[in-house]
Amino acid sequence: DMAGVMRGFANRLWQLGDAHLALVGPDPSSVTDDPEGVRVYEECVAQWHSLPSVARERIHLVCLQMDRVEDNAFMVNAIQRFATVVVQKSLHEGFGLTVTEAMLKGRPVVASRVGGIQDQITDGIHGLLLDDPTDTHAFGDAVVRLLGDPVFARHLARNARRRAIAEFLGPRQMMQMFDLIHGLNGSHVHTS
């Protein structure tokens, strides 16, 4: 919901100090499996142009090239590490890779309580969850809270990093797979 993030941020400029919003995504023309991507991007550009100039100066639409995977990964990593808050205000989402990446990097996250995201973040412990992903007022409240309370934001970020390491990295998944295979191996019934 890039448009909702933009609206929520623009409506709270007066409470956000000198914060800037970077709406980051792949260049829609380089993504073949997202037929709506170009339309969504064009709508965001139109919405950005309709904002007052003070909001346009602090909201940045960033399209990352997808043709060089390593360069893209470096850019995403740098953006997430530099961010004070990472947002994944999805209307629908499976497992939110952006969420786990931000958690692993020790960044506080504001995300929607949808799909797999609600399994990744416990509200108020690993990040802040929005019960209604379309509620731009609640989104603004969450961002204002994290930017206004850096101690709380660091607390969430530390908890998020610990959870990402414990639950979402490869070694944890390998151990779960081992346990599953071991359990299956021991449960076979042989008949003759």
Short mmCIF file of C-alpha atoms in Angstrom, two decimals:
data_model
loop_
_atom_site.label_atom_id
_atom_site.label_comp_id
_atom_site.label_asym_id
_atom_site.label_seq_id
_atom_site.Cartn_x
_atom_site.Cartn_y
_atom_site.Cartn_z
CA ASP A 1 0.00 0.00 0.00
CA MET A 2 2.57 2.53 -1.15
CA ALA A 3 -0.15 5.12 -1.75
CA GLY A 4 -1.44 4.67 1.83
CA VAL A 5 2.07 5.00 3.24
CA MET A 6 2.57 8.21 1.26
CA ARG A 7 -0.78 9.63 2.47
CA GLY A 8 -0.14 8.64 6.09
CA PHE A 9 3.33 10.21 6.05
CA ALA A 10 2.22 13.40 4.29
CA ASN A 11 -0.64 13.87 6.77
CA ARG A 12 1.81 13.75 9.70
CA LEU A 13 4.67 15.89 8.39
CA TRP A 14 4.18 18.37 11.20
CA GLN A 15 4.87 15.60 13.77
CA LEU A 16 7.78 13.90 12.02
CA GLY A 17 10.57 16.40 12.57
CA ASP A 18 12.92 16.29 9.60
CA ALA A 19 12.13 12.67 8.66
CA HIS A 20 12.04 11.69 5.01
CA LEU A 21 10.11 8.84 3.45
CA ALA A 22 11.70 6.65 0.78
CA LEU A 23 9.18 4.45 -1.01
CA VAL A 24 11.48 1.80 -2.43
CA GLY A 25 10.60 -0.91 -4.90
CA PRO A 26 11.76 -2.54 -8.09
CA ASP A 27 11.56 -0.64 -11.34
CA PRO A 28 8.12 -1.85 -12.44
CA SER A 29 9.21 -2.15 -16.06
CA SER A 30 11.83 -4.73 -15.03
CA VAL A 31 9.42 -7.04 -13.16
CA THR A 32 7.68 -9.49 -15.47
CA ASP A 33 5.53 -11.28 -12.87
CA ASP A 34 3.71 -8.18 -11.58
CA PRO A 35 1.30 -6.99 -14.27
CA GLU A 36 -0.17 -4.31 -11.99
CA GLY A 37 3.23 -2.87 -11.01
CA VAL A 38 3.42 -0.22 -13.71
CA ARG A 39 -0.12 1.00 -12.96
CA VAL A 40 0.54 1.15 -9.20
CA TYR A 41 3.78 3.05 -9.77
CA GLU A 42 2.07 5.52 -12.11
CA GLU A 43 -0.66 6.09 -9.49
CA CYS A 44 2.01 6.75 -6.85
CA VAL A 45 3.77 9.24 -9.12
CA ALA A 46 0.45 11.03 -9.78
CA GLN A 47 -0.33 11.09 -6.05
CA TRP A 48 3.17 12.43 -5.30
CA HIS A 49 2.67 15.24 -7.83
CA SER A 50 -0.62 16.17 -6.14
CA LEU A 51 1.05 16.67 -2.74
CA PRO A 52 2.06 20.08 -1.44
CA SER A 53 5.67 20.96 -2.27
CA VAL A 54 6.76 20.61 1.38
CA ALA A 55 5.63 16.96 1.30
CA ARG A 56 7.18 16.27 -2.12
CA GLU A 57 10.53 17.51 -0.78
CA ARG A 58 10.44 14.80 1.92
CA ILE A 59 8.86 11.89 0.05
CA HIS A 60 11.08 10.07 -2.43
CA LEU A 61 9.98 7.43 -4.95
CA VAL A 62 12.92 5.08 -5.47
CA CYS A 63 12.93 2.49 -8.28
CA LEU A 64 15.69 -0.09 -8.08
CA GLN A 65 16.97 -1.79 -11.20
CA MET A 66 16.59 -5.55 -11.20
CA ASP A 67 18.98 -6.44 -14.04
CA ARG A 68 22.03 -6.73 -11.75
CA VAL A 69 21.00 -8.82 -8.77
CA GLU A 70 24.12 -8.13 -6.69
CA ASP A 71 23.82 -4.36 -7.17
CA ASN A 72 20.15 -4.52 -6.23
CA ALA A 73 20.96 -6.51 -3.07
CA PHE A 74 23.61 -3.96 -2.04
CA MET A 75 21.18 -1.08 -2.54
CA VAL A 76 18.37 -2.76 -0.58
CA ASN A 77 20.80 -3.62 2.21
CA ALA A 78 22.11 -0.03 2.39
CA ILE A 79 18.62 1.48 2.39
CA GLN A 80 17.40 -0.83 5.15
CA ARG A 81 20.50 -0.30 7.29
CA PHE A 82 20.24 3.48 6.93
CA ALA A 83 16.50 3.58 7.70
CA THR A 84 15.34 4.70 11.12
CA VAL A 85 12.07 2.77 10.65
CA VAL A 86 11.13 0.17 8.03
CA VAL A 87 7.50 -0.08 6.92
CA GLN A 88 5.69 -3.02 5.33
CA LYS A 89 2.10 -1.72 5.24
CA SER A 90 0.80 -4.45 2.98
CA LEU A 91 -2.85 -5.02 2.25
CA HIS A 92 -2.07 -8.72 1.67
CA GLU A 93 1.20 -10.51 2.33
CA GLY A 94 2.63 -13.95 2.75
CA PHE A 95 5.88 -14.24 4.64
CA GLY A 96 7.30 -10.71 4.54
CA LEU A 97 10.93 -11.02 3.48
CA THR A 98 11.33 -7.25 3.84
CA VAL A 99 10.14 -7.59 7.43
CA THR A 100 12.66 -10.32 8.28
CA GLU A 101 15.49 -8.44 6.55
CA ALA A 102 14.72 -5.32 8.61
CA MET A 103 14.43 -7.36 11.80
CA LEU A 104 17.78 -9.04 11.15
CA LYS A 105 19.37 -5.63 10.60
CA GLY A 106 18.00 -4.39 13.93
CA ARG A 107 15.50 -1.92 12.51
CA PRO A 108 12.13 -1.23 14.11
CA VAL A 109 9.28 -2.24 11.83
CA VAL A 110 5.75 -0.94 11.32
CA ALA A 111 3.73 -3.54 9.44
CA SER A 112 0.20 -4.72 8.77
CA ARG A 113 -1.30 -7.54 10.80
CA VAL A 114 -1.89 -9.66 7.69
CA GLY A 115 -0.74 -13.03 6.39
CA GLY A 116 2.66 -14.23 7.51
CA ILE A 117 3.69 -10.85 8.91
CA GLN A 118 1.58 -11.45 12.01
CA ASP A 119 3.61 -14.64 12.57
CA GLN A 120 6.88 -12.74 12.26
CA ILE A 121 6.12 -9.84 14.60
CA THR A 122 4.46 -9.79 17.98
CA ASP A 123 2.98 -6.31 18.34
CA GLY A 124 4.87 -4.17 20.84
CA ILE A 125 7.66 -6.72 21.20
CA HIS A 126 9.30 -7.11 17.78
CA GLY A 127 7.64 -4.17 16.01
CA LEU A 128 4.30 -2.43 15.68
CA LEU A 129 1.40 -4.06 13.84
CA LEU A 130 -1.49 -2.22 12.24
CA ASP A 131 -4.79 -4.04 12.81
CA ASP A 132 -6.31 -2.36 9.75
CA PRO A 133 -3.79 -2.04 6.91
CA THR A 134 -5.86 0.74 5.32
CA ASP A 135 -5.86 2.93 8.45
CA THR A 136 -3.42 5.70 7.53
CA HIS A 137 -4.08 7.45 10.87
CA ALA A 138 -2.90 4.39 12.85
CA PHE A 139 0.06 4.10 10.51
CA GLY A 140 0.98 7.73 11.20
CA ASP A 141 0.61 7.16 14.96
CA ALA A 142 2.99 4.19 14.81
CA VAL A 143 5.68 6.04 12.84
CA VAL A 144 5.38 9.13 15.05
CA ARG A 145 5.71 6.90 18.13
CA LEU A 146 8.89 5.21 16.89
CA LEU A 147 10.53 8.41 15.68
CA GLY A 148 9.54 10.21 18.89
CA ASP A 149 10.72 7.47 21.26
CA PRO A 150 14.12 6.21 20.12
CA VAL A 151 14.57 4.15 23.30
CA PHE A 152 11.38 2.19 22.56
CA ALA A 153 12.37 1.90 18.89
CA ARG A 154 15.78 0.44 19.86
CA HIS A 155 14.07 -1.98 22.25
CA LEU A 156 11.80 -3.27 19.48
CA ALA A 157 14.75 -3.44 17.07
CA ARG A 158 16.86 -5.52 19.50
CA ASN A 159 13.98 -7.92 20.12
CA ALA A 160 13.31 -8.14 16.39
CA ARG A 161 16.93 -8.99 15.63
CA ARG A 162 16.99 -11.71 18.29
CA ARG A 163 13.78 -13.21 16.89
CA ALA A 164 15.02 -13.11 13.29
CA ILE A 165 18.24 -14.89 14.26
CA ALA A 166 16.42 -17.48 16.37
CA GLU A 167 13.49 -18.15 14.05
CA PHE A 168 14.12 -17.16 10.44
CA LEU A 169 17.70 -17.99 9.44
CA GLY A 170 18.88 -21.02 7.51
CA PRO A 171 20.31 -23.02 10.46
CA ARG A 172 16.95 -22.89 12.25
CA GLN A 173 15.19 -24.09 9.10
CA MET A 174 17.75 -26.88 8.65
CA MET A 175 17.14 -28.07 12.21
CA GLN A 176 13.39 -28.03 11.64
CA MET A 177 13.84 -30.05 8.44
CA PHE A 178 16.10 -32.51 10.26
CA ASP A 179 13.52 -32.94 13.03
CA LEU A 180 10.78 -33.49 10.45
CA ILE A 181 12.77 -36.08 8.49
CA HIS A 182 13.87 -37.82 11.67
CA GLY A 183 10.27 -37.92 12.87
CA LEU A 184 9.06 -39.32 9.56
CA ASN A 185 11.83 -41.91 9.47
CA GLY A 186 10.90 -43.20 12.92
CA SER A 187 7.19 -43.32 12.19
CA HIS A 188 7.22 -45.63 9.19
CA VAL A 189 5.32 -48.85 9.67
CA HIS A 190 6.74 -51.82 7.83
CA THR A 191 4.44 -54.61 6.74
CA SER A 192 5.32 -57.88 5.12
#
